[in-house]
Coordinates of C-alpha atoms in Angstrom, one line a residue:
M1 CA 43.6 143.3 132.9
V2 CA 44.3 140.3 135.0
A3 CA 43.0 139.2 138.4
V4 CA 46.4 138.5 140.1
R5 CA 50.0 139.7 139.8
W6 CA 53.3 138.4 141.1
C7 CA 56.5 140.0 142.2
E8 CA 58.7 138.8 139.4
A9 CA 56.5 140.5 136.8
E10 CA 57.1 143.8 138.6
V11 CA 60.8 143.6 138.7
R12 CA 61.6 141.7 135.4
A13 CA 60.6 142.2 131.8
F14 CA 60.2 138.4 131.6
E15 CA 59.3 136.0 134.4
W16 CA 62.1 133.5 133.9
T17 CA 61.8 131.6 137.2
N18 CA 58.0 131.6 137.3
T19 CA 57.8 130.4 133.7
L20 CA 60.6 127.7 133.7
S21 CA 59.5 126.3 137.1
N22 CA 56.3 125.1 135.5
G23 CA 58.3 122.3 133.9
I24 CA 57.7 120.4 137.1
F25 CA 54.0 120.1 136.2
A26 CA 54.8 118.6 132.8
I27 CA 57.2 116.1 134.3
T28 CA 54.9 114.9 137.1
A29 CA 51.9 114.8 134.7
Y30 CA 53.8 112.6 132.2
V31 CA 55.1 110.2 134.9
G32 CA 51.6 110.0 136.4
W33 CA 50.0 109.5 133.0
R34 CA 52.4 106.6 132.2
L35 CA 51.7 104.9 135.5
A36 CA 47.9 105.3 135.2
K37 CA 48.0 103.7 131.7
E38 CA 50.3 100.9 132.7
R39 CA 48.2 100.0 135.8
G40 CA 44.9 100.3 134.2
L41 CA 43.5 103.0 136.4
P42 CA 40.1 104.5 135.8
F43 CA 39.7 107.5 133.4
E44 CA 39.6 110.1 136.2
F45 CA 43.2 109.3 137.1
V46 CA 44.3 109.7 133.5
A47 CA 42.2 112.8 133.1
A48 CA 43.8 114.4 136.2
E49 CA 47.3 114.0 134.6
L50 CA 46.1 115.4 131.3
L51 CA 44.5 118.4 133.1
L52 CA 47.8 119.0 134.8
I53 CA 49.4 119.3 131.4
V54 CA 46.8 121.9 130.5
V55 CA 47.7 123.8 133.7
F56 CA 51.3 123.6 132.7
V57 CA 50.5 125.2 129.3
G58 CA 48.3 127.9 130.8
S59 CA 50.8 128.8 133.5
V60 CA 53.7 129.0 131.0
L61 CA 51.6 131.3 128.8
F62 CA 50.4 133.4 131.7
H63 CA 53.9 133.9 133.2
G64 CA 55.5 134.1 129.8
T65 CA 53.4 137.2 129.1
A66 CA 54.5 138.8 132.4
G67 CA 51.1 138.1 133.8
A68 CA 49.4 140.5 131.4
S69 CA 47.0 138.2 129.5
W70 CA 43.6 137.6 130.9
R71 CA 43.0 134.7 128.5
A72 CA 46.3 133.0 129.5
E73 CA 45.3 133.5 133.2
L74 CA 42.0 131.7 132.6
L75 CA 43.9 128.9 130.8
D76 CA 46.0 128.6 133.9
E77 CA 43.3 128.7 136.5
L78 CA 40.1 127.2 135.1
P79 CA 41.8 123.8 134.4
M80 CA 42.8 123.8 138.1
M81 CA 39.1 123.7 138.9
L82 CA 38.6 120.8 136.5
L83 CA 41.7 119.1 138.1
A84 CA 40.1 119.4 141.5
H85 CA 36.9 117.9 140.2
A86 CA 38.9 115.0 138.9
Y87 CA 40.2 114.6 142.4
L88 CA 36.6 114.2 143.6
W89 CA 36.0 111.5 141.0
S90 CA 39.2 109.7 142.1
V91 CA 37.6 109.1 145.5
R92 CA 34.5 107.5 144.1
D93 CA 33.1 104.4 145.9
I94 CA 35.4 104.7 148.9
H95 CA 33.1 106.7 151.2
P96 CA 29.3 106.9 151.9
W97 CA 29.3 110.3 150.3
T98 CA 30.8 108.9 147.0
R99 CA 28.6 105.8 146.8
P100 CA 24.9 105.5 146.0
P101 CA 22.6 106.9 147.0
L102 CA 24.6 110.0 148.2
W103 CA 27.0 110.1 145.3
R104 CA 24.7 112.1 143.0
R105 CA 24.2 114.7 145.7
T106 CA 27.9 114.9 146.4
L107 CA 28.5 115.3 142.6
L108 CA 25.8 117.9 142.3
V109 CA 27.5 120.0 145.0
G110 CA 31.1 119.2 143.8
A111 CA 30.2 120.3 140.3
G112 CA 27.7 123.0 141.0
V113 CA 29.9 125.1 143.3
P114 CA 32.8 125.2 140.8
I115 CA 30.5 126.0 137.9
V116 CA 29.0 129.0 139.7
G117 CA 32.4 130.0 141.0
A118 CA 33.9 129.9 137.5
V119 CA 31.2 131.9 135.9
T120 CA 31.3 134.5 138.7
Y121 CA 35.1 134.7 138.5
V122 CA 35.2 135.2 134.7
W123 CA 32.4 137.8 134.9
W124 CA 33.8 139.9 137.8
Q125 CA 37.5 139.0 137.7
N126 CA 37.6 138.7 141.4
Y127 CA 40.5 136.5 142.4
A128 CA 39.1 135.7 145.8
V129 CA 36.2 134.0 144.1
F130 CA 38.5 131.7 142.3
I131 CA 40.8 130.9 145.2
N132 CA 37.9 130.2 147.6
T133 CA 36.1 128.0 145.1
L134 CA 39.3 126.0 144.5
T135 CA 39.9 125.7 148.2
F136 CA 36.3 124.3 148.7
Q137 CA 37.0 121.7 146.0
Y138 CA 40.2 120.6 147.6
F139 CA 38.6 120.4 151.1
L140 CA 35.7 118.3 149.7
A141 CA 37.8 115.8 147.9
G142 CA 40.6 115.8 150.5
G143 CA 38.2 115.4 153.4
I144 CA 36.5 112.4 151.8
A145 CA 39.9 110.8 151.1
F146 CA 41.1 111.4 154.7
S147 CA 37.9 110.0 156.2
A148 CA 38.0 106.9 153.9
S149 CA 41.7 106.3 154.8
R150 CA 40.8 106.2 158.5
K151 CA 37.8 103.9 157.9
I152 CA 39.7 101.2 156.0
G153 CA 42.8 101.4 158.2
A154 CA 45.0 102.6 155.4
P155 CA 48.3 104.3 156.5
L156 CA 47.8 108.0 156.9
R157 CA 51.5 108.8 156.2
T158 CA 50.8 109.7 152.6
W159 CA 47.9 112.0 153.6
Y160 CA 50.2 113.8 156.0
W161 CA 52.7 114.3 153.3
F162 CA 50.0 115.9 151.2
I163 CA 49.0 118.3 154.0
E164 CA 52.6 119.3 154.8
T165 CA 53.6 119.8 151.2
F166 CA 50.5 121.9 150.4
A167 CA 50.8 123.9 153.6
F168 CA 54.4 124.8 153.0
G169 CA 53.7 125.8 149.4
K170 CA 50.7 127.9 150.5
I171 CA 52.8 129.7 153.1
I172 CA 55.5 130.8 150.6
W173 CA 52.7 131.7 148.2
E174 CA 51.1 134.0 150.8
I175 CA 54.5 135.6 151.7
E176 CA 55.2 136.4 148.1
Q177 CA 51.8 137.9 147.7
Y178 CA 52.1 140.0 150.8
R179 CA 55.4 141.4 149.6
Y180 CA 53.7 142.3 146.3
R181 CA 50.8 144.0 148.0
E182 CA 53.2 146.0 150.2
G183 CA 55.3 147.0 147.2
T184 CA 58.4 145.4 148.7
C185 CA 59.1 142.9 146.0
P186 CA 62.7 141.7 146.0
T187 CA 64.8 142.6 143.0
S188 CA 67.7 140.4 143.6
T189 CA 67.8 136.7 142.9
L190 CA 69.9 136.3 146.1
N191 CA 66.8 137.1 148.1
P192 CA 64.9 133.8 148.9
V193 CA 61.6 135.5 148.5
Y194 CA 62.3 136.2 144.9
W195 CA 62.0 132.4 144.3
F196 CA 58.8 131.9 146.4
H197 CA 56.3 131.8 143.6
A198 CA 58.5 129.4 141.6
G199 CA 58.7 127.4 144.8
W200 CA 54.9 127.2 144.9
H201 CA 55.0 125.5 141.5
V202 CA 57.6 123.1 142.8
F203 CA 55.5 122.1 145.8
A204 CA 52.1 122.2 144.1
A205 CA 53.0 119.5 141.5
P206 CA 53.9 116.9 144.1
C207 CA 50.7 117.7 145.9
S208 CA 48.8 116.3 142.9
V209 CA 50.9 113.2 142.9
I210 CA 50.4 112.6 146.6
F211 CA 46.7 113.2 146.5
L212 CA 46.1 110.7 143.7
R213 CA 48.4 108.2 145.5
T214 CA 46.2 108.6 148.6
S215 CA 43.0 108.2 146.5
R216 CA 44.3 105.1 144.8
R217 CA 45.4 103.5 148.2
C218 CA 41.8 104.0 149.4
R219 CA 40.3 102.5 146.3
V220 CA 42.5 99.4 145.8
G221 CA 44.5 99.1 149.0
S222 CA 47.8 99.4 147.2
T223 CA 49.7 102.0 145.2
R224 CA 51.4 99.4 143.1
A225 CA 49.0 96.7 142.2
P226 CA 46.7 97.2 139.2
L227 CA 43.1 98.3 139.9
I228 CA 40.4 95.7 139.4
R229 CA 37.7 97.2 137.2
H230 CA 34.1 95.8 137.0
R231 CA 31.8 96.3 134.0
R232 CA 28.6 98.2 134.6
D233 CA 26.6 95.2 133.5
S234 CA 28.2 92.9 136.0
S235 CA 26.0 91.0 138.4
L236 CA 28.0 92.4 141.2
T237 CA 26.7 95.6 142.9
Q238 CA 29.1 98.5 143.3
A239 CA 29.4 97.7 147.0
A240 CA 30.2 94.0 146.3
A241 CA 32.7 95.0 143.6
H242 CA 34.4 97.3 146.1
H243 CA 34.3 94.5 148.6
A244 CA 36.0 92.0 146.2
A245 CA 38.7 94.5 145.2
M246 CA 39.6 95.3 148.8
R247 CA 39.8 91.6 149.7
F248 CA 42.0 90.9 146.7
H249 CA 44.5 93.5 147.9
G250 CA 44.6 92.3 151.5
E251 CA 42.7 95.1 153.1
L252 CA 40.8 94.5 156.4
W253 CA 37.4 94.5 154.7
V254 CA 35.6 92.7 157.5
A255 CA 36.9 95.2 160.0
T256 CA 35.8 98.0 157.7
R257 CA 32.2 96.7 157.4
R258 CA 32.0 96.4 161.2
K259 CA 33.1 100.0 161.6
E260 CA 30.5 101.2 159.0
V261 CA 27.7 99.3 160.8

């Protein structure tokens, strides 16, 4: 027994569109991983791309079994929680909540809620628990990234792209689920709704790219320049290291400090 079902599994013996559309996750993860390695980004950026590969594998297995395997569903969904947690790490040191002394508290909440949510979900197989936990994780990391973008004066255009892309994907997701619940799933591929869950895959993958791009812009002030990393044993404090990185990349650090004060 699985926690969620989709229209294509009801009208086809094999979910061709839902399965093949997962290829977008593999493509974006590979490109993101290459860029993260080439530009020397911290481990959390690399981990996010690797977790997206795990999501790809799990989603292919889940849809490839016509949504009938609970283990495949977990392999699809639980890595999404880990991916969202990697998003939280990607905004480290860019906001008062992600810098000492508040970082440990933020991390406790950011890790504790998903752990409780995951255990509860696996035990009761209640899909609402999973989706609400994941939504909380996205709002926590996303809210921090948005707030930090405003403080450092970084362009918000990328952030708006993320919101618009995610919102459109979520809308078509909900429409497809509504049709499933009402028992009015389209049987013809000529009906646009037939492609809506596959469309969610197509829009969800770029959301990951855009979010990490936003996080990186907040941390280094550029989406192209390599990230300056400081050893833990450096004489610089974390705040000073962040200060130096932002100055190197031409951000308005002085203005930022004045705003924080």
